[in-house]
Amino acid sequence: MLRPRRLRRTAALRDLVRETALDVRDFIYPLFITERTGAREEIASMPGIYRHGLDRLEEELAEIAALGLRAVLLFGLPAHKDAVGSAAWAEDGVIQRAVRRIKAAQPEMLVVTDVCLCEYTSHGHCGVVRGTEILNDETLPLLARTALSHAAAGADVVAPSDMMDGRVAAIRAALDERGFTDTALMAYSVKYASAYYGPFREAADGAPQFGDRRTYQMDPANAREALREIALDTAEGADMIIVKPALAYLDVLRAAREYTVLPLAAYNVSGEYALLKAAGRLGWIDEESVMLENLLAMKRAGADILISYHAKEAARLLRERL
Ligand code: PBG
Ligand code: ZN
């Protein structure tokens, strides 16, 4: 008789035949950085996640590095916003300063920067606005300028999350032209117009002040379109691809895995984190186990890289369970 249970009999057997594993080296930990001196402000809907003051980055980075994490993804909260988001590319902007500080304190830490305008624009959209329209081509030079300023500050990887058409090509060309040929580009190629970003918008103060993002982010009903976005970003020069959100889009992640040979990241977004924390706090689930199961599911679906607010907790647990 055929008995799959034979291979589940002991822990050693189960370990031997396991197909997927979490690895601390695969994580990217997102960080919210503010210009408010001394800040360490917990985000209400994301327990355990803070906005860190620039002057307190070193202590946080030391903790991250001590856990064995090797990559961070930076989001900035500027002191001032305007119609075009000019603080996004300011030489002394919050991200530019943060990158320099992190590279000074932890030169080995891989620094990825989110490239977008929504945290820097007064209207909260990811591009230039005319009336109620989000202008595509007018936005491209601003994104390129922002990415360039991150690279100049020392970022290893720039990650455009705006969803304007042609931005990967525009950023790649700008980087190459200025000699930043080794700055890698991780594109949020497959980014849905998702309600799961709610807590993030509180954290990063980047909620659109009118309308929504459905004219630029993808329709959650579409999966084939994800492959088209990947094809375009690949042709434009993306080095790595992000699928976002993760858990409600594991089918898309799997399809992306089969479609591209590029390294693939799953972005385990803020709303996914918030749901788990809420249920955990209520005592309705075993939070740690569900967290590890979720992260494992993203790997199993095809992700090489996990961008997750759980990275620190996961790193701690992986160490304990070894
Ligand atoms: C900015 C950006 C967002 C996220 C990453 N970059 C928000 C949005 O597009 O509205 C979401 C991250 C998360 O929810 O964890 N464009
Ligand atoms: Zn944005």
XYZ file of C-alpha atoms and ligand atoms in Angstrom:
339
model
C 0.000 0.000 0.000
C 1.157 3.503 -0.730
C 1.466 5.393 2.529
C 2.503 9.071 2.445
C 2.357 8.998 6.251
C 5.599 6.967 6.295
C 7.528 10.158 5.583
C 5.757 12.071 8.352
C 6.565 9.590 11.126
C 9.462 11.387 12.807
C 10.799 14.925 12.940
C 14.018 13.835 11.226
C 12.069 12.334 8.325
C 9.853 15.366 8.005
C 12.895 17.641 8.037
C 14.559 15.467 5.418
C 11.738 15.692 2.898
C 10.691 19.295 3.529
C 10.475 21.216 0.251
C 10.523 24.813 1.468
C 12.242 26.627 4.305
C 12.376 30.122 5.723
C 15.794 31.706 5.859
C 16.691 34.911 7.655
C 18.799 35.892 4.634
C 15.711 36.123 2.434
C 14.020 38.878 4.414
C 13.817 42.594 3.780
C 12.608 44.600 6.771
C 10.640 47.804 6.034
C 11.480 50.876 8.123
C 9.538 54.113 8.506
C 11.807 57.074 9.081
C 10.809 60.515 10.291
C 12.655 63.792 10.621
C 11.143 64.302 14.082
C 14.093 64.203 16.452
C 14.089 61.424 19.018
C 10.982 59.797 17.597
C 10.056 56.204 18.251
C 6.333 56.277 17.572
C 4.407 53.048 17.455
C 1.872 52.793 14.639
C -1.541 52.108 16.158
C -2.677 49.590 13.549
C 0.750 47.927 13.333
C 1.780 46.923 16.861
C 5.543 46.470 17.114
C 6.258 48.747 14.132
C 7.546 52.259 14.742
C 8.365 55.484 13.004
C 12.025 55.987 13.788
C 13.665 59.367 14.142
C 16.732 59.829 11.942
C 18.827 60.298 15.064
C 17.652 56.958 16.445
C 18.343 54.870 13.372
C 21.632 53.476 14.614
C 20.066 51.728 17.613
C 17.363 50.172 15.447
C 19.880 49.078 12.814
C 22.071 47.480 15.464
C 19.092 45.436 16.636
C 18.215 44.426 13.089
C 21.772 43.375 12.309
C 22.080 41.453 15.583
C 19.102 39.345 14.520
C 20.939 38.377 11.352
C 18.788 40.486 9.042
C 20.759 41.952 6.179
C 18.384 44.153 4.204
C 16.064 47.055 4.950
C 13.498 48.905 2.837
C 13.174 52.587 3.655
C 10.066 54.770 3.676
C 10.331 58.444 4.575
C 8.072 60.881 6.376
C 9.249 64.326 5.278
C 8.841 67.463 7.382
C 7.122 69.250 4.479
C 4.925 68.214 1.582
C 4.107 70.081 -1.612
C 2.182 69.578 -4.862
C 5.019 67.787 -6.682
C 6.680 66.074 -3.722
C 9.990 67.884 -3.994
C 11.142 66.573 -0.597
C 11.375 63.166 -2.277
C 14.542 64.121 -4.153
C 15.995 66.733 -1.799
C 19.670 66.133 -1.131
C 19.063 66.595 2.584
C 15.719 64.757 2.447
C 14.794 62.225 5.078
C 15.658 59.166 2.959
C 18.874 60.634 1.591
C 20.038 61.386 5.137
C 18.851 58.001 6.395
C 20.767 56.108 3.705
C 23.970 57.965 4.549
C 23.544 57.280 8.276
C 22.792 53.611 7.774
C 25.720 53.133 5.417
C 28.010 54.886 7.889
C 26.841 52.741 10.816
C 26.302 49.412 9.028
C 28.154 49.390 5.707
C 27.200 45.757 5.063
C 23.478 46.349 5.460
C 21.705 46.183 2.105
C 19.731 49.391 1.714
C 16.656 49.356 -0.511
C 14.677 52.572 -0.936
C 11.032 52.877 -1.884
C 10.798 55.332 -4.769
C 7.445 57.100 -4.846
C 5.945 60.529 -4.365
C 2.840 59.813 -2.265
C 4.511 60.410 1.107
C 5.848 63.725 -0.206
C 2.904 65.190 -2.111
C 0.252 67.280 -0.370
C -2.480 65.417 -2.303
C -1.061 62.009 -1.410
C -1.007 60.605 -4.947
C 1.979 58.778 -6.403
C 2.322 61.154 -9.343
C 1.824 64.680 -10.577
C -1.814 65.765 -10.416
C -3.781 67.937 -12.846
C -7.364 68.403 -11.726
C -8.290 64.904 -10.646
C -5.970 63.201 -13.123
C -2.680 61.539 -12.184
C -0.271 62.405 -14.995
C 2.021 59.627 -16.135
C 4.762 61.093 -18.306
C 5.101 64.276 -16.241
C 5.795 62.070 -13.208
C 8.637 60.066 -14.752
C 11.394 62.695 -14.460
C 10.475 63.280 -10.805
C 10.744 59.578 -10.024
C 14.051 59.351 -11.891
C 15.359 62.310 -9.944
C 14.254 60.723 -6.669
C 15.874 57.379 -7.491
C 19.060 59.146 -8.530
C 19.215 61.032 -5.232
C 18.836 57.744 -3.340
C 21.611 56.149 -5.382
C 23.837 59.173 -4.822
C 23.262 58.833 -1.060
C 24.430 55.228 -1.273
C 21.335 53.062 -1.736
C 22.116 49.597 -3.097
C 18.686 49.048 -4.602
C 15.920 51.429 -5.656
C 12.347 50.144 -5.647
C 9.781 52.195 -7.560
C 6.262 51.625 -6.171
C 4.339 54.330 -8.045
C 2.975 52.211 -10.935
C 3.488 54.850 -13.624
C 4.090 53.310 -17.055
C 7.678 53.557 -18.240
C 9.192 54.419 -14.877
C 11.624 51.525 -14.822
C 13.140 52.638 -18.133
C 13.218 56.272 -17.006
C 14.953 55.411 -13.721
C 17.409 52.969 -15.316
C 18.399 55.530 -17.943
C 18.895 58.263 -15.353
C 21.009 55.993 -13.140
C 23.174 54.778 -16.005
C 23.665 58.243 -17.396
C 25.016 59.458 -14.053
C 27.296 56.471 -13.577
C 25.139 54.508 -11.127
C 25.320 51.440 -13.323
C 25.591 49.122 -10.308
C 22.550 50.413 -8.464
C 19.985 47.623 -8.760
C 16.342 48.172 -9.560
C 13.663 46.177 -7.767
C 10.356 46.986 -9.416
C 6.972 46.805 -7.772
C 5.806 45.396 -11.105
C 2.698 43.710 -9.804
C 1.057 46.085 -7.405
C -2.674 45.912 -6.896
C -5.021 48.710 -5.838
C -5.533 47.000 -2.517
C -7.389 47.816 0.684
C -4.622 45.941 2.486
C -2.440 49.076 2.360
C -4.633 50.874 4.927
C -2.302 50.662 7.955
C 0.693 51.644 5.832
C -0.992 54.847 4.772
C -1.443 55.734 8.430
C 2.173 54.795 9.135
C 3.644 56.748 6.228
C 1.005 59.470 6.152
C 0.467 58.848 2.437
C -3.274 58.407 1.956
C -4.653 60.056 -1.199
C -6.582 63.204 -0.291
C -9.086 62.638 -3.115
C -10.108 59.637 -5.171
C -8.133 56.413 -5.032
C -5.237 54.738 -6.832
C -7.262 52.637 -9.273
C -6.144 54.538 -12.376
C -2.554 53.465 -11.781
C -2.444 50.433 -9.490
C -3.748 47.100 -10.811
C -7.287 45.754 -10.612
C -7.416 42.913 -8.032
C -9.542 40.949 -10.497
C -6.670 40.562 -12.963
C -3.964 37.910 -12.988
C -2.832 37.775 -16.635
C -2.160 41.490 -16.541
C 0.465 40.798 -13.868
C 2.530 38.921 -16.434
C 2.291 41.829 -18.835
C 3.585 44.195 -16.147
C 6.469 41.820 -15.441
C 7.297 41.573 -19.145
C 7.373 45.349 -19.534
C 9.444 46.004 -16.412
C 11.872 43.261 -17.415
C 12.280 44.768 -20.868
C 12.805 48.183 -19.263
C 15.615 46.860 -17.106
C 14.223 45.656 -13.777
C 16.636 43.375 -11.895
C 14.070 41.995 -9.428
C 10.281 41.846 -9.363
C 7.854 42.467 -6.483
C 4.336 41.065 -6.192
C 2.163 42.962 -3.738
C 0.138 42.218 -1.627
C 1.130 38.621 -0.940
C -1.413 36.466 0.850
C -4.515 37.196 -1.199
C -2.365 36.972 -4.365
C -0.478 33.704 -3.975
C -1.897 32.542 -7.308
C -0.349 35.591 -8.945
C 2.929 34.938 -7.163
C 2.959 31.369 -8.474
C 2.156 32.537 -12.012
C 4.907 35.151 -11.747
C 7.366 32.472 -10.581
C 6.609 30.354 -13.624
C 6.831 33.336 -15.953
C 10.064 35.078 -14.960
C 13.609 33.976 -14.200
C 14.266 37.174 -12.239
C 14.434 37.088 -8.433
C 10.920 37.455 -7.100
C 9.825 39.191 -3.914
C 6.521 38.894 -2.090
C 5.458 42.000 -0.179
C 3.624 40.882 2.937
C 1.818 44.206 3.373
C 0.647 46.249 6.327
C -2.963 45.048 6.314
C -1.824 41.429 6.346
C 0.347 42.229 9.347
C -2.493 44.083 11.098
C -4.972 41.210 10.681
C -2.576 38.759 12.251
C -1.685 41.074 15.131
C -5.349 41.798 15.861
C -6.353 38.132 15.955
C -3.277 37.338 18.023
C -4.089 40.038 20.549
C -7.606 38.719 20.908
C -6.188 35.277 21.569
C -8.085 33.890 18.613
C -5.071 32.395 16.854
C -1.587 31.203 17.733
C 0.064 34.277 16.299
C 3.617 32.963 15.922
C 2.581 29.765 14.200
C 0.210 31.504 11.813
C 2.898 34.052 11.006
C 5.455 31.379 10.112
C 2.828 29.504 8.116
C 1.988 32.643 6.142
C 5.628 33.406 5.392
C 6.268 29.809 4.384
C 3.264 29.954 2.031
C 4.828 32.910 0.226
C 8.051 30.982 -0.269
C 6.171 27.886 -1.384
C 4.204 29.949 -3.899
C 7.494 31.016 -5.434
C 8.959 34.008 -3.618
C 12.744 34.162 -3.256
C 12.555 37.286 -1.133
C 10.117 38.213 1.632
C 9.466 41.856 2.383
C 7.754 41.692 5.748
C 7.050 43.659 8.919
C 7.380 40.277 10.649
C 11.051 39.982 9.682
C 12.411 40.695 13.168
C 10.001 38.340 14.912
C 10.592 35.687 12.278
C 14.374 36.035 12.612
C 14.072 35.582 16.382
C 11.902 32.494 16.039
C 14.051 30.921 13.346
C 17.055 31.276 15.607
C 15.233 29.754 18.609
C 13.850 26.848 16.638
C 17.187 25.829 15.134
C 3.734 53.833 -1.752
C 3.656 52.490 -1.134
C 2.543 51.886 -0.529
C 2.988 50.664 -0.022
C 4.334 50.554 -0.356
N 4.720 51.679 -1.052
C 1.166 52.384 -0.329
C 0.287 52.596 -1.471
O 0.631 52.350 -2.637
O -0.808 53.094 -1.227
C 2.152 49.684 0.756
C 2.903 48.897 1.776
C 2.073 48.236 2.805
O 0.825 48.312 2.870
O 2.687 47.583 3.666
N 3.361 53.881 -3.086
Zn 3.046 55.992 -3.849
